PDB file of C-alpha atoms in Angstrom:
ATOM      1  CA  UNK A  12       5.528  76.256 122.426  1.00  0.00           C
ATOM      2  CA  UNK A  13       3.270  72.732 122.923  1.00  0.00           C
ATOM      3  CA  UNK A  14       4.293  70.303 124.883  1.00  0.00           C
ATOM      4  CA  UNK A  15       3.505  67.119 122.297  1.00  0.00           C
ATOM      5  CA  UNK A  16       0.901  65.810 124.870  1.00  0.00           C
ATOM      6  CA  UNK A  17      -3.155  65.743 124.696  1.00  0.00           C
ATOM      7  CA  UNK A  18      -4.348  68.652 126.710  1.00  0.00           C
ATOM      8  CA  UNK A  19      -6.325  66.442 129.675  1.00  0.00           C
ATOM      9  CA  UNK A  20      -2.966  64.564 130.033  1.00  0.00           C
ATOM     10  CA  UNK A  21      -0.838  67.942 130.067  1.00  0.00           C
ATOM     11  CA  UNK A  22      -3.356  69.353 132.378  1.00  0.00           C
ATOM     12  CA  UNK A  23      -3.572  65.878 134.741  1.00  0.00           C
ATOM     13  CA  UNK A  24      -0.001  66.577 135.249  1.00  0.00           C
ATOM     14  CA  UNK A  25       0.383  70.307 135.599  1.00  0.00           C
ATOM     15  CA  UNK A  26      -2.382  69.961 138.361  1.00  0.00           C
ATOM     16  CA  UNK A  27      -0.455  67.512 140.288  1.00  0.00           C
ATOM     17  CA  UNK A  28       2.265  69.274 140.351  1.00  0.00           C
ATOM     18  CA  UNK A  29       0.547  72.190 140.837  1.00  0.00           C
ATOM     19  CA  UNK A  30      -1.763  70.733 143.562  1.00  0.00           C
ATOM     20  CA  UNK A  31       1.172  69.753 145.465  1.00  0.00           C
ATOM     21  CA  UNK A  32       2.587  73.402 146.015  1.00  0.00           C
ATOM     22  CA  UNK A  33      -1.304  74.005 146.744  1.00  0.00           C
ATOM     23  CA  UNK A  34      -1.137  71.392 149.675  1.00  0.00           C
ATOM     24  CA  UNK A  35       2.408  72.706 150.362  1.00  0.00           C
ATOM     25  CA  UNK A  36       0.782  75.817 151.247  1.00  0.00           C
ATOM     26  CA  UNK A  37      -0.908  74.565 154.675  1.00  0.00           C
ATOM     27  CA  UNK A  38       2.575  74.891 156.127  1.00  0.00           C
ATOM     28  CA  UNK A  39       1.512  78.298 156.734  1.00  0.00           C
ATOM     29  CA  UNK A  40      -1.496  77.650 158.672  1.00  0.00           C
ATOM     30  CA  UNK A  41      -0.217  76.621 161.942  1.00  0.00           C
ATOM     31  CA  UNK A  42      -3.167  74.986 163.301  1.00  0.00           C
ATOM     32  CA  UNK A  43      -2.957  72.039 160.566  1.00  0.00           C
ATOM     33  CA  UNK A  44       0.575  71.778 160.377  1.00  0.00           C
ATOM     34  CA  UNK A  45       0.502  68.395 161.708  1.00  0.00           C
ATOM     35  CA  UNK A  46      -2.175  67.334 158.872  1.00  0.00           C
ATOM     36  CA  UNK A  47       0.224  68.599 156.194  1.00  0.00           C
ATOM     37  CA  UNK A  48       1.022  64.900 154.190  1.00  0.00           C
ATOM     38  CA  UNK A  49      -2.572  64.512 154.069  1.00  0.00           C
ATOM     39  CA  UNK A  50      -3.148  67.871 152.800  1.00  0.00           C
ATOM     40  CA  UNK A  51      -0.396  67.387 150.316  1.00  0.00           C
ATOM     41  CA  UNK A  52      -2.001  64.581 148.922  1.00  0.00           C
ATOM     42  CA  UNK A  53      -5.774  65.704 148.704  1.00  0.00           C
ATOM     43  CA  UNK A  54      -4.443  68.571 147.482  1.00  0.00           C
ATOM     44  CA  UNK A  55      -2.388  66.831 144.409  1.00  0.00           C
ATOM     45  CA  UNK A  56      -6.143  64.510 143.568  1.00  0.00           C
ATOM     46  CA  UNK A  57      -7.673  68.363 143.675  1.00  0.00           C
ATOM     47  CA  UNK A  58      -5.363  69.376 140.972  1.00  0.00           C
ATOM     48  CA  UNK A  59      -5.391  66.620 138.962  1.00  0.00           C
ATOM     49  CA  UNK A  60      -9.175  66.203 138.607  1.00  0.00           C
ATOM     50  CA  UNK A  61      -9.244  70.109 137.709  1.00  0.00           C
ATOM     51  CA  UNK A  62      -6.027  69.838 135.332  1.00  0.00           C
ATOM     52  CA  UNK A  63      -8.425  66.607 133.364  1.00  0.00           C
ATOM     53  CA  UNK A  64     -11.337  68.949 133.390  1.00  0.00           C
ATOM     54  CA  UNK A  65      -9.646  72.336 131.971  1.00  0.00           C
ATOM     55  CA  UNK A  66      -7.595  69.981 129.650  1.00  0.00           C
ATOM     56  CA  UNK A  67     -11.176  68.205 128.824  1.00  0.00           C
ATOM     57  CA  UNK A  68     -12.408  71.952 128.463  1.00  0.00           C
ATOM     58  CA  UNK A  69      -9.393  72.986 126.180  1.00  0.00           C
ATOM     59  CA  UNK A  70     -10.329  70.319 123.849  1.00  0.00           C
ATOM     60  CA  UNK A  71     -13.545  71.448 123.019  1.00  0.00           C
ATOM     61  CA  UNK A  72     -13.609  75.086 123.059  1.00  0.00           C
ATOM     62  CA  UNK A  73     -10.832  77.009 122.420  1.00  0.00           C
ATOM     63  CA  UNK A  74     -11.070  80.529 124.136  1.00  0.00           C
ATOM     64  CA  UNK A  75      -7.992  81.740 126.401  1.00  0.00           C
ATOM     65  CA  UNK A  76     -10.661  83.586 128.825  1.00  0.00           C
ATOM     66  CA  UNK A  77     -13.082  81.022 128.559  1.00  0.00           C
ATOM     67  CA  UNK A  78     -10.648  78.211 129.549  1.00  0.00           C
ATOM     68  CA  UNK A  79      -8.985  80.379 132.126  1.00  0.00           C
ATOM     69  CA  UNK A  80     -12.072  81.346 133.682  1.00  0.00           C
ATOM     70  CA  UNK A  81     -13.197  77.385 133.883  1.00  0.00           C
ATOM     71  CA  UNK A  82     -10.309  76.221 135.157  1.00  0.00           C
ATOM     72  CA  UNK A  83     -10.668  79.237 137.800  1.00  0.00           C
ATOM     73  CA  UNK A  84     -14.487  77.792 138.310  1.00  0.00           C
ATOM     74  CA  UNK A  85     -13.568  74.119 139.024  1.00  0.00           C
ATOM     75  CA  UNK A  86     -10.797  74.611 141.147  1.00  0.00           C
ATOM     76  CA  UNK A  87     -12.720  77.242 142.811  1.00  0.00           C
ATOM     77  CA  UNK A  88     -15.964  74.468 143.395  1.00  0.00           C
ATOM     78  CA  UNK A  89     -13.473  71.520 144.067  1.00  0.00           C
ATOM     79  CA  UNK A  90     -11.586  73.777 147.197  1.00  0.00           C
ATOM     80  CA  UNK A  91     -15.297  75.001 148.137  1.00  0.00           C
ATOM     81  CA  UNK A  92     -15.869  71.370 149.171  1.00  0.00           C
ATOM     82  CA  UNK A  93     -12.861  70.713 150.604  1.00  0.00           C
ATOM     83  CA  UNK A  94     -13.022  74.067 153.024  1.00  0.00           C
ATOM     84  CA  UNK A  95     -17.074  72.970 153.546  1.00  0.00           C
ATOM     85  CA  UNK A  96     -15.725  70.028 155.800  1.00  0.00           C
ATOM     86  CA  UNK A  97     -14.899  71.394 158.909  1.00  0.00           C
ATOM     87  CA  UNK A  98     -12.127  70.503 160.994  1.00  0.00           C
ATOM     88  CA  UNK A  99     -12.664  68.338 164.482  1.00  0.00           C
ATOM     89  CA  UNK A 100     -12.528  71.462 166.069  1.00  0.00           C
ATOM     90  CA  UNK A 101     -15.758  72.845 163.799  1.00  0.00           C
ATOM     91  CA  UNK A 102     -13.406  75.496 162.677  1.00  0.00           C
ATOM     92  CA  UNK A 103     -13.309  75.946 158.546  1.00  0.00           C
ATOM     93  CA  UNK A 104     -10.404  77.370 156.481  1.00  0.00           C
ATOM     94  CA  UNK A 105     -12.122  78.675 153.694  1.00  0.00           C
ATOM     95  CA  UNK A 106      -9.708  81.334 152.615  1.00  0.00           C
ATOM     96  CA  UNK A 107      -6.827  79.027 153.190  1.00  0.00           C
ATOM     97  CA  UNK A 108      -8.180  76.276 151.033  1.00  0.00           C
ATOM     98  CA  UNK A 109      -9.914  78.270 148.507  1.00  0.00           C
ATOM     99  CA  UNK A 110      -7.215  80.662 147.217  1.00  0.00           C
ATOM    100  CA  UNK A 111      -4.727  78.445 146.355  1.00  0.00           C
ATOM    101  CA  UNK A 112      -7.263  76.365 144.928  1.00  0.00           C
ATOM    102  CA  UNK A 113      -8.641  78.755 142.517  1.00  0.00           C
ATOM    103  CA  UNK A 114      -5.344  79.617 141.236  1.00  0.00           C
ATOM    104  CA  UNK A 115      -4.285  76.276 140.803  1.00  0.00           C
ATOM    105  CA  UNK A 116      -7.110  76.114 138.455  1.00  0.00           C
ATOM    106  CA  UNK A 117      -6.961  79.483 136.928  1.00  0.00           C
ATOM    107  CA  UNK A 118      -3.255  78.524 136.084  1.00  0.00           C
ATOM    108  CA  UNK A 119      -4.271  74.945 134.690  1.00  0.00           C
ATOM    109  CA  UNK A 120      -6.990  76.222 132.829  1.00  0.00           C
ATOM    110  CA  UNK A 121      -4.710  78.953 131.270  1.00  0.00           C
ATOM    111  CA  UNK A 122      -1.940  76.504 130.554  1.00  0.00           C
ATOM    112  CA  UNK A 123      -4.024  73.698 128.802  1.00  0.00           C
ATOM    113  CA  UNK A 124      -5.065  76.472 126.552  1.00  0.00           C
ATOM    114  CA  UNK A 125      -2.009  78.157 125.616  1.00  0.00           C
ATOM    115  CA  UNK A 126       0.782  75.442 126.211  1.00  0.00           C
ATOM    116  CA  UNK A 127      -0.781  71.927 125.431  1.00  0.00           C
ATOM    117  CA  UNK A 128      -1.153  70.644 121.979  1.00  0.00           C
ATOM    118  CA  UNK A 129      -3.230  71.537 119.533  1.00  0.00           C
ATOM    119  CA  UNK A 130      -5.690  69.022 117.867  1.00  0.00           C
ATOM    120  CA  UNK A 131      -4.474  66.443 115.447  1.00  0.00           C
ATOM    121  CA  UNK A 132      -6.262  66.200 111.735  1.00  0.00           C
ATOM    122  CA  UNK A 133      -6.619  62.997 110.886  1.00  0.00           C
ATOM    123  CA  UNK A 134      -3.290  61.294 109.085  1.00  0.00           C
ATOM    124  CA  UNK A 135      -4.863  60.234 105.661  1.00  0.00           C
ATOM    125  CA  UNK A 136      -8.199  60.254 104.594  1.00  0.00           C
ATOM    126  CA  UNK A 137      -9.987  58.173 102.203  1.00  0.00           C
TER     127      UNK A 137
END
């Protein structure tokens, strides 16, 4: 199955989408439940910068590992900044932020691979 799309557009998408559950997933850290919008919406920029970059990834190498384990390395850095900021109260979240962050680029990198399309030849050549 491909989705018809370039794979940094596919994975632009899946990351927001994707980032958004991410964000979603502050609900369950009491402390910053009043933060959560804003959370929700870093969190969807978060995934869509590492969906572009797997997707940008897919397109030049083509390795299921190798793709997965990008993705899994840039959504893994990206959250590591986040969770480096601390909160007013100087407390950081690092497990919070970075495990659905990693996965949200593990899965993005592992879906640009195996689910976007595959390159194009060119339509006539001369």
């Amino acid at each position: 199955m491909t989705t018809g799309m370039s794979k940094p557009v596919f994975g632009l998408i899946l990351g927001g989408v994707l980032g958004i559950l991410d964000g979603l997933t502050a609900w369950f850290t009491p402390e910053v439940r009043a933060q959560v919008i804003g959370i929700v919406i870093g969190s969807t920029f978060k995934g869509m910068i590492a969906g572009v970059c797997a997707g940008w990834f897919a397109k030049k190498v083509h390795s299921l590992p190798l793709g997965l384990l990008f993705g899994l390395a840039v959504g893994m850095l990206l959250a590591f900044l986040i969770a480096a900021m601390p909160q007013p109260s100087g407390k950081h979240y690092y497990f919070e932020i970075m495990l659905p962050g990693s996965l949200v680029g593990a899965a993005v990198g592992y879906a640009t691979q195996k689910y976007a399309a595959p390159p194009r030849a060119n339509a006539i050549s001369k």
